[in-house]
CSV table of C-alpha atoms in Angstrom, one decimal:
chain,number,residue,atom,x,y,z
A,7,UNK,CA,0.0,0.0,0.0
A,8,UNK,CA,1.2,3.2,-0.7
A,9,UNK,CA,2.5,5.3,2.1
A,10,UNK,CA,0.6,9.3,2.1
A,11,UNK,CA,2.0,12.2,3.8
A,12,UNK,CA,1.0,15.5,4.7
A,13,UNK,CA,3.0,18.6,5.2
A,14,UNK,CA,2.1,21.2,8.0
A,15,UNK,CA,3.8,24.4,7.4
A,16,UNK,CA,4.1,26.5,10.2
A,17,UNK,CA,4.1,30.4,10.6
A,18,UNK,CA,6.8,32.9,11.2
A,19,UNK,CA,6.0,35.8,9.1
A,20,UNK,CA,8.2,37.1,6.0
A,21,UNK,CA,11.7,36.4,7.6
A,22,UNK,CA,11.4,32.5,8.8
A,23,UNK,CA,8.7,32.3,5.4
A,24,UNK,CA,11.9,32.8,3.1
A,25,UNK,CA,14.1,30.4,5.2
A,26,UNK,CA,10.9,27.5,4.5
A,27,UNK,CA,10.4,28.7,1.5
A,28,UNK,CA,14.1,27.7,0.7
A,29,UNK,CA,13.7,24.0,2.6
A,30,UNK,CA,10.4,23.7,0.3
A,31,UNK,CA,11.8,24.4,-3.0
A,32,UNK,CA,14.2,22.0,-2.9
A,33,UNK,CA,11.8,19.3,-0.5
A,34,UNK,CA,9.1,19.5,-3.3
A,35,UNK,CA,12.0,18.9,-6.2
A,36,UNK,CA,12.9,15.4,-4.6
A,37,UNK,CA,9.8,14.6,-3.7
A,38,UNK,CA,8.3,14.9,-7.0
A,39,UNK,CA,11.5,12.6,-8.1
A,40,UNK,CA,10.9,10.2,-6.1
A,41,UNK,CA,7.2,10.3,-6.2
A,42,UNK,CA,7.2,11.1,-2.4
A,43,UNK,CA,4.6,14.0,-2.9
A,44,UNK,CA,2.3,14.8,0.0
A,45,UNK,CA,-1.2,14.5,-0.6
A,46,UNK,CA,-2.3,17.2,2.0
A,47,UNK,CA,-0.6,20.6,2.6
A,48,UNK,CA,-2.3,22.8,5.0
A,49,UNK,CA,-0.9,26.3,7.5
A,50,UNK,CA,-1.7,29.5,8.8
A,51,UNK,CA,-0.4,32.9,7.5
A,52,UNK,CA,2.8,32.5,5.9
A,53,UNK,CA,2.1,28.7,6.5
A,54,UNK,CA,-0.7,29.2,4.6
A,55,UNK,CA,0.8,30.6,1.6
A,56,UNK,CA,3.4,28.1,1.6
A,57,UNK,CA,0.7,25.3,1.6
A,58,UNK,CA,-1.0,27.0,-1.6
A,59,UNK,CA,2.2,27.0,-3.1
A,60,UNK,CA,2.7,23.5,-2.7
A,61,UNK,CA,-0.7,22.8,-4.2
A,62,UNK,CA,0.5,24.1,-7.6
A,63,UNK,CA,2.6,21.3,-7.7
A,64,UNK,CA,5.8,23.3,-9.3
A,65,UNK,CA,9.0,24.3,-6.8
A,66,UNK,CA,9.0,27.0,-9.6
A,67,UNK,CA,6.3,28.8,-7.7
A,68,UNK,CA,7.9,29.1,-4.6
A,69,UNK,CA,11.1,30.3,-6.4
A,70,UNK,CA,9.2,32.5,-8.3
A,71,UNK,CA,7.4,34.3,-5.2
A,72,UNK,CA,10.8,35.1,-3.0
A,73,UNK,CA,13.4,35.9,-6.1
A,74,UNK,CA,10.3,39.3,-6.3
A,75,UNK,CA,9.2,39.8,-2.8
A,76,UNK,CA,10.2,43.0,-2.1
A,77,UNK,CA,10.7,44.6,-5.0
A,78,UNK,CA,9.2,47.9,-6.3
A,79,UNK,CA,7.2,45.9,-9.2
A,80,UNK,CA,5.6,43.9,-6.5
A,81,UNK,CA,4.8,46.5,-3.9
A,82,UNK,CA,1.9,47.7,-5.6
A,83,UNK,CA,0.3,50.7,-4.6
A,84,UNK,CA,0.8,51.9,-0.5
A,85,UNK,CA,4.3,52.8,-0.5
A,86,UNK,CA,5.8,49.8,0.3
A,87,UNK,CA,3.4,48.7,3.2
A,88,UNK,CA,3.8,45.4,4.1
A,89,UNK,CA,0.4,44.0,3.4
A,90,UNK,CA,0.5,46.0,0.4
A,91,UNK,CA,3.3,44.2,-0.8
A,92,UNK,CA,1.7,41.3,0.3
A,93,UNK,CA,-1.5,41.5,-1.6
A,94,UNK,CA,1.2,42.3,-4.8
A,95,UNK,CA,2.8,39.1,-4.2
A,96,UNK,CA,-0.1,36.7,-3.9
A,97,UNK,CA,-1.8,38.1,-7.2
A,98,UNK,CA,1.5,37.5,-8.8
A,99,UNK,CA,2.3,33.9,-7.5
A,100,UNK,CA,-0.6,32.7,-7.8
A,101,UNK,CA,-1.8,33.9,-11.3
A,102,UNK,CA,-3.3,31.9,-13.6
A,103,UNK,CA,-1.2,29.1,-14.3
A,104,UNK,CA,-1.0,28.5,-10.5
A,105,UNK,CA,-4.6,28.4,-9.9
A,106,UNK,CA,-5.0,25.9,-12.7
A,107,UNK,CA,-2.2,23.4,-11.0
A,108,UNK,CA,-4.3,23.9,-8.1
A,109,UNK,CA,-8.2,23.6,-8.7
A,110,UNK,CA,-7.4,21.7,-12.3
A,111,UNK,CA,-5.2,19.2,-10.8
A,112,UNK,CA,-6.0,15.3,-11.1
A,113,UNK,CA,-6.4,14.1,-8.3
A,114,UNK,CA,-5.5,17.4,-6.5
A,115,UNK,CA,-3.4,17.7,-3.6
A,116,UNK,CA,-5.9,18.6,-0.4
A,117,UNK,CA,-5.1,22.5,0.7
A,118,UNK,CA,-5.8,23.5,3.9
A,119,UNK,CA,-5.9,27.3,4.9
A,120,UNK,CA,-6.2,28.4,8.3
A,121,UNK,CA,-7.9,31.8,9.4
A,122,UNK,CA,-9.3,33.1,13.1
A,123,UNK,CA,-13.0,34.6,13.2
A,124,UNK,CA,-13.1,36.8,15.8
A,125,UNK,CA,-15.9,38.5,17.2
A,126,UNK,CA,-17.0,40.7,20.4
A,127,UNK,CA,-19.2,39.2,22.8
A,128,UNK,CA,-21.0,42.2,23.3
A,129,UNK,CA,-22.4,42.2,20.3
A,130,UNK,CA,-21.1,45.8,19.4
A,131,UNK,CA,-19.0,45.9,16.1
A,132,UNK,CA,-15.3,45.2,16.2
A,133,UNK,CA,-13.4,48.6,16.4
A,134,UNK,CA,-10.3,50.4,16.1
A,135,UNK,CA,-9.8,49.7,19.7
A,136,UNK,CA,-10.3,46.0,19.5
A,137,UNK,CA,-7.5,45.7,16.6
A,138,UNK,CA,-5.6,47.3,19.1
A,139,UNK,CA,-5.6,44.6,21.9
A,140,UNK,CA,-5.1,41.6,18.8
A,141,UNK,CA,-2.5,43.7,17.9
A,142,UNK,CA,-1.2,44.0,21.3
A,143,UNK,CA,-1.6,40.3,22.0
A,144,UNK,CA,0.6,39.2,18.4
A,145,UNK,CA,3.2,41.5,19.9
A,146,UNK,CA,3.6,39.9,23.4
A,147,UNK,CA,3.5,36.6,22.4
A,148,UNK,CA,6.9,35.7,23.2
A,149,UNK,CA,6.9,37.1,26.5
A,150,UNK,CA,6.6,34.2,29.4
A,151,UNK,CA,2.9,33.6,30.3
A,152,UNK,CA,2.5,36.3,32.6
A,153,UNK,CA,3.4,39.1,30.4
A,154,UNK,CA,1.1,37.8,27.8
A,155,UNK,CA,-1.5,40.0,26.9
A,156,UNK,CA,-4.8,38.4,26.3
A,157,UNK,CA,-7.7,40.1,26.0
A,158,UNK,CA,-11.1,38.7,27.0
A,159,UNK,CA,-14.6,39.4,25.9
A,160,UNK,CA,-14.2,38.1,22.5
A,161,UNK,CA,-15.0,34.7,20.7
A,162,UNK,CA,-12.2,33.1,18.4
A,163,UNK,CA,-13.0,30.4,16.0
A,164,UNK,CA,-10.6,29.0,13.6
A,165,UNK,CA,-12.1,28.7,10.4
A,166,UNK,CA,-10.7,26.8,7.9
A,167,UNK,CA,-10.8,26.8,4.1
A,168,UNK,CA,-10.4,23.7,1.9
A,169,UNK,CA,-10.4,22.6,-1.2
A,170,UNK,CA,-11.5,19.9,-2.3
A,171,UNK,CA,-13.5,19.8,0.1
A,172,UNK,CA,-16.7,17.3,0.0
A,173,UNK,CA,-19.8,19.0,0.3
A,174,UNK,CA,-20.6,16.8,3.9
A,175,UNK,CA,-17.9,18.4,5.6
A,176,UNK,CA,-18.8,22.0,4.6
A,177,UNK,CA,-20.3,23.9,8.1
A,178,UNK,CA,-19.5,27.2,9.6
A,179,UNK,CA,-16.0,26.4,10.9
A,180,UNK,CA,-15.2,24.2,8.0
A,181,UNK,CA,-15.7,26.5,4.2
A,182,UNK,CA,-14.8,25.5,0.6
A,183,UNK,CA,-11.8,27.3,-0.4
A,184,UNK,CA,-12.5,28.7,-4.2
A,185,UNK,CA,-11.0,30.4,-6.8
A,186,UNK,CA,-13.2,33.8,-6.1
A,187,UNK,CA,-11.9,33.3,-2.4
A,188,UNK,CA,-8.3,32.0,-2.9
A,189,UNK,CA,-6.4,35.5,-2.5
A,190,UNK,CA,-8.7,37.1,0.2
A,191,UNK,CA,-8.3,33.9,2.3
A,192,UNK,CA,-4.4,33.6,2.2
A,193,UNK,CA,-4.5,37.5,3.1
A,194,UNK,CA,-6.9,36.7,5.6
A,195,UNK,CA,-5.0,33.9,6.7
A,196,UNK,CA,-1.5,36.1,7.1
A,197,UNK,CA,-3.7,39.3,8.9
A,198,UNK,CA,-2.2,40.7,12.1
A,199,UNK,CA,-4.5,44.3,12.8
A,200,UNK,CA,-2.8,47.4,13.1
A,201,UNK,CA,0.5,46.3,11.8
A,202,UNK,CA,-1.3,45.4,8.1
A,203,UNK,CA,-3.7,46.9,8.7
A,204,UNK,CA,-8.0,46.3,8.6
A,205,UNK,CA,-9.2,42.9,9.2
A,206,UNK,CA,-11.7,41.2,6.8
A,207,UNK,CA,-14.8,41.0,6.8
A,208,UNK,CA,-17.0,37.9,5.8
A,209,UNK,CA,-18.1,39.3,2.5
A,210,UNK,CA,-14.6,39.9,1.6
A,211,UNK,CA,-14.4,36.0,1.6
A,212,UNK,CA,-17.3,35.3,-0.6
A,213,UNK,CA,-18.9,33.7,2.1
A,214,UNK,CA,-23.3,32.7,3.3
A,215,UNK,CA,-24.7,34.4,5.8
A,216,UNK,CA,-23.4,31.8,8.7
A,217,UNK,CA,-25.0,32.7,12.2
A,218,UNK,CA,-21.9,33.5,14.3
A,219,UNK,CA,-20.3,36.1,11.2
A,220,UNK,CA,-22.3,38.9,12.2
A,221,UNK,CA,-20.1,41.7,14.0
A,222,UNK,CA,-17.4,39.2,13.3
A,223,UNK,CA,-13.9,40.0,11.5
A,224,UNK,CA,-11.0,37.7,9.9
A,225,UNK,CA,-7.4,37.7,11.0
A,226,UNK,CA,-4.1,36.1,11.4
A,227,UNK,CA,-4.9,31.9,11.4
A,228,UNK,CA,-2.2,31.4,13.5
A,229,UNK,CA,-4.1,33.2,16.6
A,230,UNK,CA,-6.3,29.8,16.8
A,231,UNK,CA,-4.5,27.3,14.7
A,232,UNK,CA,-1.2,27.1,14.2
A,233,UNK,CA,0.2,23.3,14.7
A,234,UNK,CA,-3.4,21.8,13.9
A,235,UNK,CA,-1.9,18.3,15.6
A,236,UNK,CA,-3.9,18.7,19.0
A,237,UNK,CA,-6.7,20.7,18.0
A,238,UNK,CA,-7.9,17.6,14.9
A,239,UNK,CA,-7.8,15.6,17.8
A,240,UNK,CA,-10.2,17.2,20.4
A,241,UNK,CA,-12.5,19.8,18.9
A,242,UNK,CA,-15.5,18.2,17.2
A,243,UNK,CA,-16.3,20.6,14.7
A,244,UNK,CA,-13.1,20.1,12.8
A,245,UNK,CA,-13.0,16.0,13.7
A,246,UNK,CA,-14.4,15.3,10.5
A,247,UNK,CA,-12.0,17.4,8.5
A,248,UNK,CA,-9.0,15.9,10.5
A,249,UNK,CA,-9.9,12.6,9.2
A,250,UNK,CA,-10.4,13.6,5.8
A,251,UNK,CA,-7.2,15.4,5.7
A,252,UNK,CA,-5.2,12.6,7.4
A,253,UNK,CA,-1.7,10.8,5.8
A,254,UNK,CA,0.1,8.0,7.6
A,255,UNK,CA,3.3,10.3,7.8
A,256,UNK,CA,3.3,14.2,8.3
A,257,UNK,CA,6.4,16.6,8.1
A,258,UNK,CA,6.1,19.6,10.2
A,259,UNK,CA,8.3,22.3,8.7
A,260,UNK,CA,8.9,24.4,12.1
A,261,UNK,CA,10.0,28.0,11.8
A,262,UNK,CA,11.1,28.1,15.5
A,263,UNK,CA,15.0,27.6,15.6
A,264,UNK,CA,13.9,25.6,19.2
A,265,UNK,CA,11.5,23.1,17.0
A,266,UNK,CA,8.8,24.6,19.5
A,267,UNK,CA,5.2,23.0,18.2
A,268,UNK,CA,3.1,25.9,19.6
A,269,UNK,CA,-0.4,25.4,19.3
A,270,UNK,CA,-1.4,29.1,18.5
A,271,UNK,CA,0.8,31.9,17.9
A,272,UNK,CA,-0.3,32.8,21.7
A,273,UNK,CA,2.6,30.4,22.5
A,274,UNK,CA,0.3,29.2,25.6
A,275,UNK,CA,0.8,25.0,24.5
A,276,UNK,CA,3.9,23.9,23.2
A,277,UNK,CA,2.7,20.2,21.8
A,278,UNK,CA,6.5,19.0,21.0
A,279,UNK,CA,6.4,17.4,24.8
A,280,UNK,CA,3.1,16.2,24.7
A,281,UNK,CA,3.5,12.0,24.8
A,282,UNK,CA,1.0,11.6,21.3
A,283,UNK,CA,3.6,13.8,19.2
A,284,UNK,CA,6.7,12.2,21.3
A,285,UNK,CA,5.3,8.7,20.3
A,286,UNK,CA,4.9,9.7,17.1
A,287,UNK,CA,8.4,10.8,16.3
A,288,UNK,CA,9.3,7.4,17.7
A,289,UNK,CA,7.0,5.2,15.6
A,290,UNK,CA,8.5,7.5,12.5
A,291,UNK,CA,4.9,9.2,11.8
A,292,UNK,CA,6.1,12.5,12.3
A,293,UNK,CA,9.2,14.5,11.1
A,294,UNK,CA,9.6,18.1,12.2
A,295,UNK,CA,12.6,20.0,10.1
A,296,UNK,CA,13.3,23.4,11.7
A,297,UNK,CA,16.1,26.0,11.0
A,298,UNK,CA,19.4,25.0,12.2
A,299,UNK,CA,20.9,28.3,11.8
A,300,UNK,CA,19.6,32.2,13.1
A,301,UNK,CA,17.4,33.4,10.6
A,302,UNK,CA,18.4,36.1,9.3
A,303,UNK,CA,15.3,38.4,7.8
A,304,UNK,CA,13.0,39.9,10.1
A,305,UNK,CA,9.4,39.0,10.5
A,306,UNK,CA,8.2,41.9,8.8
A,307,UNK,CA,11.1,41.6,6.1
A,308,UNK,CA,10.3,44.0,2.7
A,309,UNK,CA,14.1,43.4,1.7
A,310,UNK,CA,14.3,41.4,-1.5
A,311,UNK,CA,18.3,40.9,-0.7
A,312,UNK,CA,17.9,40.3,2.9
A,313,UNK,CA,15.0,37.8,1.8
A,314,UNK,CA,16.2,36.2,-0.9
A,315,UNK,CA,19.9,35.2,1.2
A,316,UNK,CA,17.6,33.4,3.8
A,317,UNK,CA,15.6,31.6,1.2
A,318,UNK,CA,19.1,30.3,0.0
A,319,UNK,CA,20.1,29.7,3.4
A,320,UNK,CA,16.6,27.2,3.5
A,321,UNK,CA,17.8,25.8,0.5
A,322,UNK,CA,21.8,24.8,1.5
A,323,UNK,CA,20.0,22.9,4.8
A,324,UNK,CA,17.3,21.5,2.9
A,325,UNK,CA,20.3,19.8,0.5
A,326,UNK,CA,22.0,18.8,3.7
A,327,UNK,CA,19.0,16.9,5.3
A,328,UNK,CA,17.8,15.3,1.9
A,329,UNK,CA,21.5,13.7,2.7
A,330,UNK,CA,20.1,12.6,6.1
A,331,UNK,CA,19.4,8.9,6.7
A,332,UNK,CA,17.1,10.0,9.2
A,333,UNK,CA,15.0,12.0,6.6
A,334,UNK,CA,15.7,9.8,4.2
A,335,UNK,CA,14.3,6.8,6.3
A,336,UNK,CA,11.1,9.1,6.9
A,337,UNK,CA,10.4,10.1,3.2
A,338,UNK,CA,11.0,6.5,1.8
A,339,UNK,CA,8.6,5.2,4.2
């Protein structure tokens, strides 16, 4: 029987995004060699964009996306702004010979995007002063647990678009991820407030009128689901999808230097000690390939040198470990 993986690819904004976008381009070339391709690829924020980018099927992609981030072609109008630049690149990735690789593949490869729905409890629309706390709670998140800041008063769903996803597992948490939706969700997907900007709203996503929408914005994936591997596990609404989406092997490409597994970006769960991932790690199920060197962009990186020398610096490791019995033993099942 033929052994199926899926590939989780973790966030870390622009800077640690290069460095796995270098460990990708050259994963997905000797996978598709050695016919070792995953058949599920699913992240939040810049995991998310990574994941659509292996759902074209072509390294070239990836390659393609950091050799122009950052330059003045790609900014698009704003100035420069980071999620300016960011809506640039995503229209120019993923034009229209990407899309095809994606929705015309057969079979195609299952993609997973993550994004947080977040709404106030209250009732009361959410304001300028409520993109301030999210805000504020992204840029504590790697202070201990006590200097966290974590607003209350708010619900926060993951939501999670998929394609192809089968029409019985469509429900408010779990959406069909579409051509007419594909951009807006990865942006969605990478959205931290304040620092790029206004959330989205649920018509800026194409979607129904779903119940718990109303008042309700879409941000930053990573602030409910960033390593999925405990969450599949124990939240019913997104059992079903877990299953659907599950491989006998998964690779975890870990942006943390540490090889931390944090649940959310919140950093309140690190799963890397829980005894499930431990076990698995053991039994060979799971492989998680993190940076082995200090990245060197910055999480907001616009710098297409600075960028482009950590997507190389990905690359040289990735050649390195593709040398690696362990990896090896992993990827030949």
């Amino acid at each position: 029987m033929e052994t199926t993986y899926s590939w989780i690819l973790d966030s870390g904004g622009a800077g640690r995004g290069a460095w796995q976008g270098g460990v990708l381009y050259e994963f997905m070339r000797w996978c598709r060699i050695h016919g070792r391709y995953p058949r599920t690829a699913m992240g939040a924020s810049v995991g998310g964009y990574a994941a659509a980018d292996v759902a074209t099927g072509t390294k070239e992609t990836v390659l393609k996306g950091w050799r122009h981030w950052g330059t003045p072609a790609r900014r698009g109008a704003g100035r420069g702004r980071f999620r300016a630049l960011l809506v640039a690149s995503t229209h120019y990735v993923m034009a229209q010979r990407e899309l095809a690789g994606v929705f015309d593949a057969h079979p195609p490869l299952r993609l997973l995007i993550f994004t947080t729905r977040v709404r106030r409890l209250d009732g009361r629309p959410f304001g300028r002063a409520d993109r301030l706390r999210f805000f504020l709670k992204a840029a504590t998140r790697k202070l201990p647990a006590g200097g966290k800041y974590l607003p209350s008063g708010y619900a926060e769903d993951p939501v999670i678009f998929a394609h192809p996803l089968p029409p019985e597992l469509r429900s408010e948490r779990v959406r069909p991820l579409a051509r007419g939706n594909y951009h807006r969700v990865i942006e969605a997907s990478c959205l931290i407030p304040v620092a790029m900007g206004l959330p989205l709203a649920p018509g800026d996503l194409g979607q129904g009128d779903y119940p718990g929408d109303r008042g309700a914005v879409f941000i930053d994936g990573g602030y409910t689901l960033k390593i999925p591997l405990a969450r599949f596990e124990s939240d019913p609404a997104l059992a079903p999808l877990a299953r659907w989406a599950a491989a006998d092997r998964t690779l975890v490409f870990c942006c943390n230097p540490e090889g931390a597994l944090w649940e959310t970006s919140s950093r309140l769960r690190r799963l890397d000690g829980e005894p499930a991932v431990r076990r698995a790690v053991r039994e060979n199920r799971l492989l998680v390939i993190r940076p082995d060197h200090r990245v060197e962009a910055g999480f907001l990186c616009m710098d297409n040198a600075t960028a482009l020398r950590t997507f190389e610096r990905g690359r040289e490791q990735a050649r390195r470990l593709l040398r690696s019995g362990d990896v090896l033993r992993f990827l030949e099942g």
